[in-house]
Amino acid sequence: MPSAPLIELRNVSKRFGGVRALDDVSLTLDTARIHCLAGENGSGKSTLIKIVSGVYQPDEGEILIDGKPVGKLDPATSIAHGVQVIYQDFSLFPTLSVVENLALNSFLREGRQRIDWRRARKMAREVLARLDVKLDLDATVETLPAAGRQIVAIARAMLADARLIIMDEPTTTLTGREVERLFRIVRDLQDQGIATLFVSHKMREMLEISEHLTVFRNGKKVTEGPIADFDERAITRAMTGRDLHQGKFTAPDTTGKTPRLELRNVSVGDKAQNIDLTLMPGEIVGLSGLIGAGRKAIAQAIFGLRQDMTGEMRLDGQPIAPSSVPEAIAAGLAYVPEDRLSEGLFLTRSIRDNSIVSSLERFAPRLWLNSEKAAAQTRKMFEEMAISAPGIDAPVGTLSGGNAQRVMIGRWLMTHARVLILNGPTVGVDVGSKEQIHGIIQDLTRKNDLAVLMISDDMPELAANCNRVLCMREGRITGELSGATLTEEALDAALSNETQGEPA
Amino acid sequence: MTSQTNPKAQRSFLTTMLSDETARTNLLLGGICVLVLVAMTAMRPNMFLSSYNFESMAFFMPELGILSIAMMIAMLTGGIDLSIVGVANLAGITAGTLFGMMAGENGSSVLGLGPVALGVCAALIVGLLAGLLNGFLISVLKITPILATLGTGQVFIGMCLVLTGGPAIVGFPAGWNAIGNGKIAGLPVPLLLFVAICIGLSLLLARTSFGLRLKMIGTNPKAAVYAGVRRGQMIVWSYMLTGGLAAMAGILLSARTNAAKSDYGSSYLLQAVLIAVLGGTNPAGGRGNVIGVALALISLTLLSSGFQMMRMSNHLIDFVWGGFLILVIALNSWRRHRRS
Amino acid sequence: MSFLRSSDAIILVILAVAMVLIGLVNPAFWQMSNLFSLLKSNVVIGIMALGVLLVMISGGIDVSFTAFAVAGMYLVVKVMVALDYNGVILPFMSATLIGGLLGLMNAGIIHRFSMIPLIVTLGTASVVRGLVLGLVGTSNVNINKMPTALIEFGKTDLLVLERANGSTYGLTAMVAVYLGLALLLHLVLKHTMIGRSVYAYGADPEAAKRVGFSTGRTMIFVYVTAGALAGFSGLLHSSMIWLANPRDFVGLELDVIAAVVLGGASIFGGRGTVLGTVLGVFILVMIQNSLILMGIDTTWQRVVVGAMLIAAVTVTALRDRRALV
């Protein structure tokens, strides 16, 4: 390409306290190219986004835009150069209309004091036409589904004369079909000369959409190149620093035993239909599928969080139908939610409080809390889970992702859970901890005769930790892999078959 | 997220104390108490240190103290209760109306202990029911606590007006007044009651599953549901407790003044918020303790009493309280900034 | 038209139904003199409600405006009496300015310390009331001392009608002042960037910041305007009742907040219209004033207002919950 790259970072470093978030990173983003930035959580992806968008200033290194050094890049300058970031939460105004969400940005940039509603509508119509999508301009954004909101966010970026749109984990909340539409839009943007930087940790979309791939690990760029040079294995290795295809989990012989958890013909609202599922004691069963396939709905229904479940559910042969979380916990069910920070942990509270919160009945049969017993049991769990922290009184907010997740799992040890549902067990956990957590889950399953249902988007994780994996698609279980057929490749094939089968 | 792994698992008692936010706040508050005490004594030694002054404080401080603790409990779950003064007055007026009905022509002052006990029960039941209503609106209908309690507060005050027709109810039975003015073993009854409530609630919040659950809800309401805390139920209980405490304050108020009126103690609302926040309660939920609130109460009461002795108008004392609230907010924000 | 689907339309329907019902109970409701006095009672609460609306759209709540109204009113009248000044424009400008400056204090504290507006405004209300009563005075300025220019201004009528017995009654011109302010605020909220920034901030403060709104400026606009409206309405009140009482407006906060919530504004911010608020104020004032017409004892007034507030917030809570799904 003869022209200078759109944006070039040269030897950029950024430190926070003693932590090197970015370490001597160079990155070139070309005009109208779809580039993918891959890496696990904490690998420096978000720091890089914030440096390109001018939110952070690098400690070392320089940034060039159109071949010219820009010196100090602040958010306004970055926007003026055509950089737009679409964050995971989209940063839209839920109570305002689509028109307004689209126009406010531009009017603000033009430094206007008054609002020309007619022009706003015209702008909105034009930009949606460029994207070839139809949206009710007067609908408030809060009434749109996630995919609609994302389109508003993309359209807003285009109105800001974007030359580079950075999308942070754009497919997390989309269904398979919506992902396809997003990909089509991104290619259209490319035709219009707009570059896209996908920030993601999902194999499939990286391989499908991007032309160029850069992989970060621990704040360093580990590899980059045209997408054709990579396959999934190579990307995984680059992201994690090792081949995760280590060993396999084998379940004990369960013939003749009563299933720990059994679902017969279970449906959950419009999210999942006719689900049959059996978990034997000592088994780790994976649940694979795209977001929106109904995996979370099933998990929530089992755990008493949804009131719209029909069908039969048995625990150790006994029919149960928990209508609330306390009932589910009392029955021996446990759920580790995907969003640990907002749904799982009490960050300012101590490890002890976080651990005993679900088993309080045991430590406080009436009202009085037996602190000695609670502390002793917490300490026991603390040792068992090998949590690295100053003590059980440390606030959970001060722990690393891996240790926080151990507390989360430890909480369910203390309720004597018999069925453990894990949703994204190692999301946001650094690579080293990841394997240890896998080890803990496998040990617990063997030792306590647990039955584990593991929901994950991480194929190597499923392949290495499950003795069986069920594949879900659009609310139904569409297949099962186990034994020798359970490989990453097979799991991926099952997923991509699924997308090919869908209308684009 | 970075891990703060400290290899030294054993830390000295003092550092643990000082690293604990609650303990630090309480230490600071204790310091303020002593400071105010010393300053006031230096300025007006004979007046301030007189036993009369302390005794009068011991009589009127408990009402406000109980209301502040009630406010703190509402704040623990991230709520607020703006109806406490209305509940307090309604409780006192209900009891007064009841006494009026029981005594008939003879005047309430002749009533014996039985009717007084009945009155206390009626007042407390009013408080619990008021709290139940608040809890229902907040946890079942999902109304923001501010608006729900603002509305119910008006309803309660309105009911006071309906019951009394406007003027104060005066003349309570002697047994009732003893709750507000009596002494046991030389100590004022209100003070004894307040100390008992402080101890009881302190234990309830720090040593029971109830207290822990409330704090967990306040820290992260969503995670509390996922952890199996019955959030709605707990919130209803917490507002009932708040209502009951407010009724208790109403009993003390009407017993001390021998009267009950719809707009008594209206300045207590702000003061209760102030004392709760000053006492280390996080209005966003999750943090609060009785000792802090009690220390904040004592330091502010000492301060007011000092100002009063210097012949400052009551209105300027309002000014000082408001200013203090803002100062506390500023201070907390500054501390938060420095830490992060 | 989308108006028919809006909450304003629903409020309008409720208002119409209430009017018909009250008229059925007591036809005297429909007498011109009653309607005129009803409109007159709307003015002061209405202007205060405009300020509260602004604060609520921004996602806050304000309980200090009554104190600011007292400060604007009492300080200005006191100074006028002391200087023997008799005028209209300068006093109203001063009262507005006093309110605005006090509002600036709110904005500063709330923005700077990122503290819950309810608690901040509880504090500033106490500070301002304490200062006014403690330093300026506690006695009323009665009609015999009130500046005549203010009284005359308050007496201005838009139109005067004659009763059968020959006595006259009029529609106060202050209604025009109120509606003028309402229209102005509507235009600002609907058609200017600063107006939309209030909605944006209320809808999502973080997103507003990311898009590039200066949130400090928005907060200043919101609280200064609310304070200024309060100061203005305070003086207007005293010129309409020919009296300046430094203990006035105690407890009025709730009526005003109730009216704004009744008008469809959300305490979570981002929602609310001037039209809705004007209608909400009208409903509240109408029901309060009509209790006597309907033969209900006035001691029930507070109960009714409280119950209306609870009903209104229940409805909006249900609406907001549905919107979240």
mmCIF file of N, CA and C in Angstrom, chain A residues 320-412:
data_model
loop_
_atom_site.group_PDB
_atom_site.id
_atom_site.type_symbol
_atom_site.label_atom_id
_atom_site.label_comp_id
_atom_site.label_asym_id
_atom_site.label_seq_id
_atom_site.Cartn_x
_atom_site.Cartn_y
_atom_site.Cartn_z
ATOM 1 N N ILE A 320 -37.950 -32.065 41.670
ATOM 2 C CA ILE A 320 -37.889 -30.763 42.335
ATOM 3 C C ILE A 320 -38.280 -29.682 41.338
ATOM 4 N N ALA A 321 -38.736 -28.580 41.867
ATOM 5 C CA ALA A 321 -39.081 -27.437 41.019
ATOM 6 C C ALA A 321 -38.802 -26.172 41.811
ATOM 7 N N PRO A 322 -37.531 -25.808 41.928
ATOM 8 C CA PRO A 322 -37.220 -24.635 42.749
ATOM 9 C C PRO A 322 -37.795 -23.364 42.128
ATOM 10 N N SER A 323 -38.539 -22.615 42.926
ATOM 11 C CA SER A 323 -39.113 -21.383 42.391
ATOM 12 C C SER A 323 -38.337 -20.170 42.883
ATOM 13 N N SER A 324 -37.320 -20.414 43.703
ATOM 14 C CA SER A 324 -36.495 -19.296 44.137
ATOM 15 C C SER A 324 -35.092 -19.816 44.386
ATOM 16 N N VAL A 325 -34.153 -18.908 44.449
ATOM 17 C CA VAL A 325 -32.766 -19.312 44.640
ATOM 18 C C VAL A 325 -32.557 -20.033 45.980
ATOM 19 N N PRO A 326 -33.104 -19.524 47.077
ATOM 20 C CA PRO A 326 -32.898 -20.242 48.342
ATOM 21 C C PRO A 326 -33.359 -21.693 48.277
ATOM 22 N N GLU A 327 -34.478 -21.937 47.596
ATOM 23 C CA GLU A 327 -34.955 -23.322 47.454
ATOM 24 C C GLU A 327 -33.943 -24.157 46.674
ATOM 25 N N ALA A 328 -33.433 -23.561 45.592
ATOM 26 C CA ALA A 328 -32.466 -24.292 44.765
ATOM 27 C C ALA A 328 -31.217 -24.611 45.576
ATOM 28 N N ILE A 329 -30.765 -23.642 46.348
ATOM 29 C CA ILE A 329 -29.559 -23.861 47.148
ATOM 30 C C ILE A 329 -29.803 -24.954 48.187
ATOM 31 N N ALA A 330 -30.960 -24.886 48.819
ATOM 32 C CA ALA A 330 -31.284 -25.890 49.831
ATOM 33 C C ALA A 330 -31.319 -27.284 49.212
ATOM 34 N N ALA A 331 -31.715 -27.367 47.946
ATOM 35 C CA ALA A 331 -31.781 -28.667 47.288
ATOM 36 C C ALA A 331 -30.401 -29.175 46.888
ATOM 37 N N GLY A 332 -29.387 -28.289 46.937
ATOM 38 C CA GLY A 332 -28.039 -28.724 46.597
ATOM 39 C C GLY A 332 -27.570 -28.244 45.236
ATOM 40 N N LEU A 333 -28.245 -27.235 44.699
ATOM 41 C CA LEU A 333 -27.837 -26.687 43.411
ATOM 42 C C LEU A 333 -26.967 -25.457 43.633
ATOM 43 N N ALA A 334 -26.097 -25.183 42.693
ATOM 44 C CA ALA A 334 -25.222 -24.024 42.814
ATOM 45 C C ALA A 334 -24.960 -23.450 41.439
ATOM 46 N N TYR A 335 -24.827 -22.129 41.369
ATOM 47 C CA TYR A 335 -24.633 -21.467 40.076
ATOM 48 C C TYR A 335 -23.559 -20.402 40.200
ATOM 49 N N VAL A 336 -22.548 -20.503 39.352
ATOM 50 C CA VAL A 336 -21.519 -19.465 39.286
ATOM 51 C C VAL A 336 -21.812 -18.622 38.056
ATOM 52 N N PRO A 337 -22.279 -17.387 38.240
ATOM 53 C CA PRO A 337 -22.696 -16.598 37.079
ATOM 54 C C PRO A 337 -21.505 -16.130 36.262
ATOM 55 N N GLU A 338 -21.807 -15.785 35.021
ATOM 56 C CA GLU A 338 -20.759 -15.379 34.105
ATOM 57 C C GLU A 338 -20.171 -14.036 34.517
ATOM 58 N N ASP A 339 -21.069 -13.115 34.886
ATOM 59 C CA ASP A 339 -20.607 -11.790 35.250
ATOM 60 C C ASP A 339 -20.336 -11.745 36.752
ATOM 61 N N ARG A 340 -19.109 -12.166 37.059
ATOM 62 C CA ARG A 340 -18.744 -12.328 38.459
ATOM 63 C C ARG A 340 -18.883 -11.033 39.253
ATOM 64 N N LEU A 341 -18.488 -9.907 38.614
ATOM 65 C CA LEU A 341 -18.452 -8.649 39.358
ATOM 66 C C LEU A 341 -19.840 -8.134 39.681
ATOM 67 N N SER A 342 -20.775 -8.251 38.743
ATOM 68 C CA SER A 342 -22.081 -7.662 39.031
ATOM 69 C C SER A 342 -23.063 -8.679 39.593
ATOM 70 N N GLU A 343 -22.885 -9.966 39.274
ATOM 71 C CA GLU A 343 -23.873 -10.937 39.737
ATOM 72 C C GLU A 343 -23.345 -11.861 40.825
ATOM 73 N N GLY A 344 -22.032 -11.874 40.964
ATOM 74 C CA GLY A 344 -21.493 -12.885 41.859
ATOM 75 C C GLY A 344 -20.977 -12.363 43.176
ATOM 76 N N LEU A 345 -20.086 -11.395 43.110
ATOM 77 C CA LEU A 345 -19.323 -11.067 44.307
ATOM 78 C C LEU A 345 -19.772 -9.772 44.970
ATOM 79 N N PHE A 346 -19.425 -9.669 46.240
ATOM 80 C CA PHE A 346 -19.647 -8.450 47.010
ATOM 81 C C PHE A 346 -18.255 -7.872 47.246
ATOM 82 N N LEU A 347 -17.855 -6.973 46.347
ATOM 83 C CA LEU A 347 -16.442 -6.617 46.281
ATOM 84 C C LEU A 347 -15.893 -5.982 47.550
ATOM 85 N N THR A 348 -16.711 -5.160 48.231
ATOM 86 C CA THR A 348 -16.160 -4.483 49.410
ATOM 87 C C THR A 348 -16.252 -5.355 50.662
ATOM 88 N N ARG A 349 -16.895 -6.512 50.552
ATOM 89 C CA ARG A 349 -17.025 -7.378 51.721
ATOM 90 C C ARG A 349 -15.866 -8.388 51.752
ATOM 91 N N SER A 350 -15.676 -8.942 52.916
ATOM 92 C CA SER A 350 -14.542 -9.843 53.108
ATOM 93 C C SER A 350 -14.755 -11.188 52.407
ATOM 94 N N ILE A 351 -13.673 -11.928 52.288
ATOM 95 C CA ILE A 351 -13.753 -13.273 51.730
ATOM 96 C C ILE A 351 -14.716 -14.113 52.553
ATOM 97 N N ARG A 352 -14.655 -13.944 53.878
ATOM 98 C CA ARG A 352 -15.529 -14.722 54.734
ATOM 99 C C ARG A 352 -16.989 -14.450 54.402
ATOM 100 N N ASP A 353 -17.356 -13.150 54.354
ATOM 101 C CA ASP A 353 -18.750 -12.814 54.077
ATOM 102 C C ASP A 353 -19.184 -13.347 52.714
ATOM 103 N N ASN A 354 -18.308 -13.217 51.729
ATOM 104 C CA ASN A 354 -18.640 -13.716 50.400
ATOM 105 C C ASN A 354 -18.807 -15.225 50.388
ATOM 106 N N SER A 355 -18.063 -15.895 51.251
ATOM 107 C CA SER A 355 -18.114 -17.354 51.239
ATOM 108 C C SER A 355 -19.332 -17.900 51.959
ATOM 109 N N ILE A 356 -19.691 -17.243 53.079
ATOM 110 C CA ILE A 356 -20.752 -17.850 53.897
ATOM 111 C C ILE A 356 -22.146 -17.371 53.516
ATOM 112 N N VAL A 357 -22.218 -16.409 52.590
ATOM 113 C CA VAL A 357 -23.512 -15.762 52.347
ATOM 114 C C VAL A 357 -24.598 -16.752 51.918
ATOM 115 N N SER A 358 -24.202 -17.811 51.221
ATOM 116 C CA SER A 358 -25.234 -18.732 50.750
ATOM 117 C C SER A 358 -25.493 -19.887 51.704
ATOM 118 N N SER A 359 -24.663 -20.015 52.718
ATOM 119 C CA SER A 359 -24.860 -21.117 53.662
ATOM 120 C C SER A 359 -25.133 -20.582 55.066
ATOM 121 N N LEU A 360 -25.692 -19.376 55.117
ATOM 122 C CA LEU A 360 -25.901 -18.746 56.420
ATOM 123 C C LEU A 360 -26.754 -19.583 57.366
ATOM 124 N N GLU A 361 -27.681 -20.349 56.817
ATOM 125 C CA GLU A 361 -28.537 -21.163 57.690
ATOM 126 C C GLU A 361 -27.704 -22.092 58.568
ATOM 127 N N ARG A 362 -26.564 -22.537 58.015
ATOM 128 C CA ARG A 362 -25.752 -23.464 58.788
ATOM 129 C C ARG A 362 -24.997 -22.766 59.898
ATOM 130 N N PHE A 363 -24.619 -21.522 59.649
ATOM 131 C CA PHE A 363 -23.857 -20.804 60.666
ATOM 132 C C PHE A 363 -24.764 -19.995 61.576
ATOM 133 N N ALA A 364 -25.977 -19.766 61.140
ATOM 134 C CA ALA A 364 -26.933 -19.032 61.955
ATOM 135 C C ALA A 364 -28.285 -19.717 61.855
ATOM 136 N N PRO A 365 -28.434 -20.844 62.576
ATOM 137 C CA PRO A 365 -29.674 -21.616 62.444
ATOM 138 C C PRO A 365 -30.892 -20.780 62.830
ATOM 139 N N ARG A 366 -30.721 -19.903 63.834
ATOM 140 C CA ARG A 366 -31.832 -19.014 64.172
ATOM 141 C C ARG A 366 -31.519 -17.636 63.631
ATOM 142 N N LEU A 367 -30.792 -16.869 64.424
ATOM 143 C CA LEU A 367 -30.470 -15.530 63.989
ATOM 144 C C LEU A 367 -28.993 -15.280 64.270
ATOM 145 N N TRP A 368 -28.554 -15.876 65.401
ATOM 146 C CA TRP A 368 -27.204 -15.626 65.870
ATOM 147 C C TRP A 368 -26.187 -16.308 64.975
ATOM 148 N N LEU A 369 -25.225 -15.514 64.515
ATOM 149 C CA LEU A 369 -24.206 -16.042 63.621
ATOM 150 C C LEU A 369 -23.055 -16.606 64.435
ATOM 151 N N ASN A 370 -22.771 -17.867 64.230
ATOM 152 C CA ASN A 370 -21.654 -18.492 64.923
ATOM 153 C C ASN A 370 -20.360 -18.133 64.189
ATOM 154 N N SER A 371 -19.736 -17.048 64.637
ATOM 155 C CA SER A 371 -18.590 -16.502 63.894
ATOM 156 C C SER A 371 -17.429 -17.470 63.864
ATOM 157 N N GLU A 372 -17.212 -18.179 64.983
ATOM 158 C CA GLU A 372 -16.068 -19.096 65.029
ATOM 159 C C GLU A 372 -16.234 -20.178 63.973
ATOM 160 N N LYS A 373 -17.445 -20.727 63.942
ATOM 161 C CA LYS A 373 -17.691 -21.802 62.991
ATOM 162 C C LYS A 373 -17.567 -21.272 61.557
ATOM 163 N N ALA A 374 -18.141 -20.093 61.336
ATOM 164 C CA ALA A 374 -18.088 -19.507 59.998
ATOM 165 C C ALA A 374 -16.642 -19.279 59.582
ATOM 166 N N ALA A 375 -15.852 -18.732 60.514
ATOM 167 C CA ALA A 375 -14.451 -18.451 60.180
ATOM 168 C C ALA A 375 -13.693 -19.746 59.938
ATOM 169 N N ALA A 376 -13.960 -20.732 60.783
ATOM 170 C CA ALA A 376 -13.241 -22.000 60.650
ATOM 171 C C ALA A 376 -13.549 -22.653 59.305
ATOM 172 N N GLN A 377 -14.807 -22.681 58.954
ATOM 173 C CA GLN A 377 -15.197 -23.308 57.682
ATOM 174 C C GLN A 377 -14.645 -22.527 56.500
ATOM 175 N N THR A 378 -14.669 -21.193 56.630
ATOM 176 C CA THR A 378 -14.132 -20.374 55.544
ATOM 177 C C THR A 378 -12.647 -20.669 55.379
ATOM 178 N N ARG A 379 -11.959 -20.770 56.528
ATOM 179 C CA ARG A 379 -10.531 -21.017 56.471
ATOM 180 C C ARG A 379 -10.245 -22.370 55.806
ATOM 181 N N LYS A 380 -11.081 -23.327 56.124
ATOM 182 C CA LYS A 380 -10.914 -24.646 55.528
ATOM 183 C C LYS A 380 -11.076 -24.556 54.010
ATOM 184 N N MET A 381 -12.111 -23.874 53.598
ATOM 185 C CA MET A 381 -12.350 -23.693 52.167
ATOM 186 C C MET A 381 -11.186 -22.932 51.538
ATOM 187 N N PHE A 382 -10.733 -21.901 52.254
ATOM 188 C CA PHE A 382 -9.641 -21.043 51.813
ATOM 189 C C PHE A 382 -8.391 -21.879 51.495
ATOM 190 N N GLU A 383 -8.103 -22.825 52.402
ATOM 191 C CA GLU A 383 -6.957 -23.712 52.203
ATOM 192 C C GLU A 383 -7.209 -24.633 51.011
ATOM 193 N N GLU A 384 -8.384 -25.204 50.990
ATOM 194 C CA GLU A 384 -8.725 -26.186 49.981
ATOM 195 C C GLU A 384 -8.647 -25.587 48.575
ATOM 196 N N MET A 385 -9.112 -24.348 48.445
ATOM 197 C CA MET A 385 -9.112 -23.695 47.143
ATOM 198 C C MET A 385 -7.788 -23.010 46.862
ATOM 199 N N ALA A 386 -6.865 -23.053 47.813
ATOM 200 C CA ALA A 386 -5.543 -22.418 47.648
ATOM 201 C C ALA A 386 -5.676 -20.966 47.214
ATOM 202 N N ILE A 387 -6.503 -20.215 47.932
ATOM 203 C CA ILE A 387 -6.698 -18.808 47.596
ATOM 204 C C ILE A 387 -5.515 -18.011 48.105
ATOM 205 N N SER A 388 -5.013 -17.154 47.250
ATOM 206 C CA SER A 388 -3.876 -16.345 47.650
ATOM 207 C C SER A 388 -4.377 -14.970 48.078
ATOM 208 N N ALA A 389 -4.379 -14.741 49.383
ATOM 209 C CA ALA A 389 -4.878 -13.481 49.941
ATOM 210 C C ALA A 389 -4.321 -13.346 51.345
ATOM 211 N N PRO A 390 -4.284 -12.113 51.883
ATOM 212 C CA PRO A 390 -3.734 -11.939 53.233
ATOM 213 C C PRO A 390 -4.500 -12.720 54.292
ATOM 214 N N GLY A 391 -5.741 -12.982 54.077
ATOM 215 C CA GLY A 391 -6.520 -13.706 55.069
ATOM 216 C C GLY A 391 -7.975 -13.677 54.684
ATOM 217 N N ILE A 392 -8.816 -14.316 55.497
ATOM 218 C CA ILE A 392 -10.217 -14.400 55.103
ATOM 219 C C ILE A 392 -10.952 -13.093 55.351
ATOM 220 N N ASP A 393 -10.271 -12.101 55.957
ATOM 221 C CA ASP A 393 -10.934 -10.821 56.161
ATOM 222 C C ASP A 393 -10.643 -9.826 55.042
ATOM 223 N N ALA A 394 -9.820 -10.239 54.088
ATOM 224 C CA ALA A 394 -9.490 -9.329 52.982
ATOM 225 C C ALA A 394 -10.730 -9.122 52.113
ATOM 226 N N PRO A 395 -10.975 -7.887 51.687
ATOM 227 C CA PRO A 395 -12.109 -7.660 50.778
ATOM 228 C C PRO A 395 -11.864 -8.357 49.447
ATOM 229 N N VAL A 396 -12.929 -8.937 48.903
ATOM 230 C CA VAL A 396 -12.783 -9.696 47.667
ATOM 231 C C VAL A 396 -12.342 -8.798 46.511
ATOM 232 N N GLY A 397 -12.687 -7.505 46.599
ATOM 233 C CA GLY A 397 -12.297 -6.569 45.541
ATOM 234 C C GLY A 397 -10.797 -6.447 45.372
ATOM 235 N N THR A 398 -10.024 -6.841 46.377
ATOM 236 C CA THR A 398 -8.570 -6.718 46.247
ATOM 237 C C THR A 398 -7.942 -7.966 45.628
ATOM 238 N N LEU A 399 -8.759 -8.971 45.326
ATOM 239 C CA LEU A 399 -8.196 -10.224 44.792
ATOM 240 C C LEU A 399 -8.089 -10.185 43.279
ATOM 241 N N SER A 400 -7.221 -11.020 42.732
ATOM 242 C CA SER A 400 -7.132 -11.157 41.283
ATOM 243 C C SER A 400 -8.348 -11.932 40.794
ATOM 244 N N GLY A 401 -8.571 -11.868 39.461
ATOM 245 C CA GLY A 401 -9.723 -12.550 38.890
ATOM 246 C C GLY A 401 -9.769 -14.028 39.258
ATOM 247 N N GLY A 402 -8.619 -14.681 39.208
ATOM 248 C CA GLY A 402 -8.566 -16.114 39.494
ATOM 249 C C GLY A 402 -8.936 -16.407 40.935
ATOM 250 N N ASN A 403 -8.382 -15.611 41.857
ATOM 251 C CA ASN A 403 -8.686 -15.838 43.267
ATOM 252 C C ASN A 403 -10.135 -15.511 43.588
ATOM 253 N N ALA A 404 -10.647 -14.473 42.927
ATOM 254 C CA ALA A 404 -12.053 -14.116 43.144
ATOM 255 C C ALA A 404 -12.957 -15.273 42.703
ATOM 256 N N GLN A 405 -12.586 -15.887 41.574
ATOM 257 C CA GLN A 405 -13.407 -17.001 41.093
ATOM 258 C C GLN A 405 -13.314 -18.192 42.052
ATOM 259 N N ARG A 406 -12.163 -18.358 42.674
ATOM 260 C CA ARG A 406 -12.061 -19.442 43.673
ATOM 261 C C ARG A 406 -12.996 -19.204 44.838
ATOM 262 N N VAL A 407 -13.099 -17.938 45.257
ATOM 263 C CA VAL A 407 -14.033 -17.618 46.341
ATOM 264 C C VAL A 407 -15.451 -17.962 45.900
ATOM 265 N N MET A 408 -15.755 -17.613 44.646
ATOM 266 C CA MET A 408 -17.085 -17.854 44.091
ATOM 267 C C MET A 408 -17.412 -19.356 44.126
ATOM 268 N N ILE A 409 -16.453 -20.172 43.683
ATOM 269 C CA ILE A 409 -16.683 -21.617 43.679
ATOM 270 C C ILE A 409 -16.700 -22.131 45.121
ATOM 271 N N GLY A 410 -15.806 -21.562 45.940
ATOM 272 C CA GLY A 410 -15.734 -21.974 47.335
ATOM 273 C C GLY A 410 -17.044 -21.747 48.076
ATOM 274 N N ARG A 411 -17.743 -20.667 47.707
ATOM 275 C CA ARG A 411 -19.034 -20.394 48.334
ATOM 276 C C ARG A 411 -19.952 -21.596 48.214
ATOM 277 N N TRP A 412 -19.874 -22.273 47.062
ATOM 278 C CA TRP A 412 -20.789 -23.400 46.833
ATOM 279 C C TRP A 412 -20.294 -24.684 47.473
#
